Amino acid sequence: MENTELNFKDKVVFYQSKYDYYKKFTTNAIIVASIASVTYFVSDCQLFGRFAWETLLPRTFILIPLIFYIILQNKLKDYRILVPASYLMVHGIMWCTIWAIYFLPNKQHASEGFIIMHLMFFAICFCAPFNFSVFAHSLVITNILISNLFNHYENLDIMLSLGIPCVIAISFASYYMEKVYRDQFDTRKKLEDAIVYDPLTQIFNRNKLDYILKKGTPKLINNNKEKTTFLILDIDHFKKVNDTYGHDQGDNVLINTVNIIKESIRSDDIVIRWGGEEFLVIMKGCSQENALKKANEIRKKIEANNKQVCGVTVSIGVSLYDGKNFFDSVSNADKALYYAKDKGRNCVALYKDENKFEKLCS
């Protein structure tokens, strides 16, 4: 499958999805690696031939940032924070190791320890953006060169000749793993789109509610107490269009009507095909007054549209979301819609209170 270039917004979604998918694996890998690095204290004691007091603090110090890392993982979800934090943890393990090596009487085994570090960077690259993983992993070589200034490795050339190919090989692996996940991501997105999109009009269907309502509640997600207004639009006498001109022309009327709605609203407004010829528009951060103006603008554009087989009009019901029950607020917009129908169609009606409406069709 050929991957197309993602724009910035889609990249954020893609890399967040990638991180979420591998989060449990990478988090557990870091926890296990941090604890395992503490056990290197046993080999320190073997090298000293006694209890290695000198390396006790360097070997156990990694447990402090590990605690903060675990807290961070539970508090935050943004990969743009958690991926760098994961790499910092691995570099932290390496620098604690370098700190311990400083006290060792024999430093010749450091190269084996640094090779093991590459395995950790390989584990983290699963969840990270490719470019960042290459940059973060390549800093291993920098760590070795800097630490050589005070650790004076006897086999620095061996460390570099083994380490650089590891960085290159893992970078290639990271690149191809990202492509594999991109294929999976694109396939899953197509399946999700098939579930939540109406095939005729290419707007959302009612399955979109599973993504915009808080699970197990009738409340909108991330409403943040901002004003949200609902519009329900219904094409007037649509059955006559189908009966007179056929269903193909009726479909064209639906598509043209939806195009006018989409052209008239903001990019972050949500349009859902609510019924056969009925559409719901969710306008977050939009006051009741502005929603009424927008509804009337849409009504006028549809009435003036001459690209259809026949002239059509719409009736529109408007209601303010109460912040509590999505379905009650939609029902209020629906009541306003039927009020508009009763008052002659081709107009906008606002739900004000139980059995109180305001008509607008200027």
mmCIF file of C-alpha atoms in Angstrom, residues 68-77:
data_model
loop_
_atom_site.group_PDB
_atom_site.id
_atom_site.type_symbol
_atom_site.label_atom_id
_atom_site.label_comp_id
_atom_site.label_asym_id
_atom_site.label_seq_id
_atom_site.Cartn_x
_atom_site.Cartn_y
_atom_site.Cartn_z
ATOM 1 C CA PHE A 68 8.122 10.436 38.043
ATOM 2 C CA TYR A 69 7.955 8.744 34.634
ATOM 3 C CA ILE A 70 5.250 6.331 35.808
ATOM 4 C CA ILE A 71 3.255 9.237 37.291
ATOM 5 C CA LEU A 72 3.629 11.146 34.012
ATOM 6 C CA GLN A 73 2.391 8.154 32.027
ATOM 7 C CA ASN A 74 -0.739 7.981 34.179
ATOM 8 C CA LYS A 75 -1.422 11.728 34.074
ATOM 9 C CA LEU A 76 -0.733 12.596 30.435
ATOM 10 C CA LYS A 77 -1.571 11.139 27.029
#
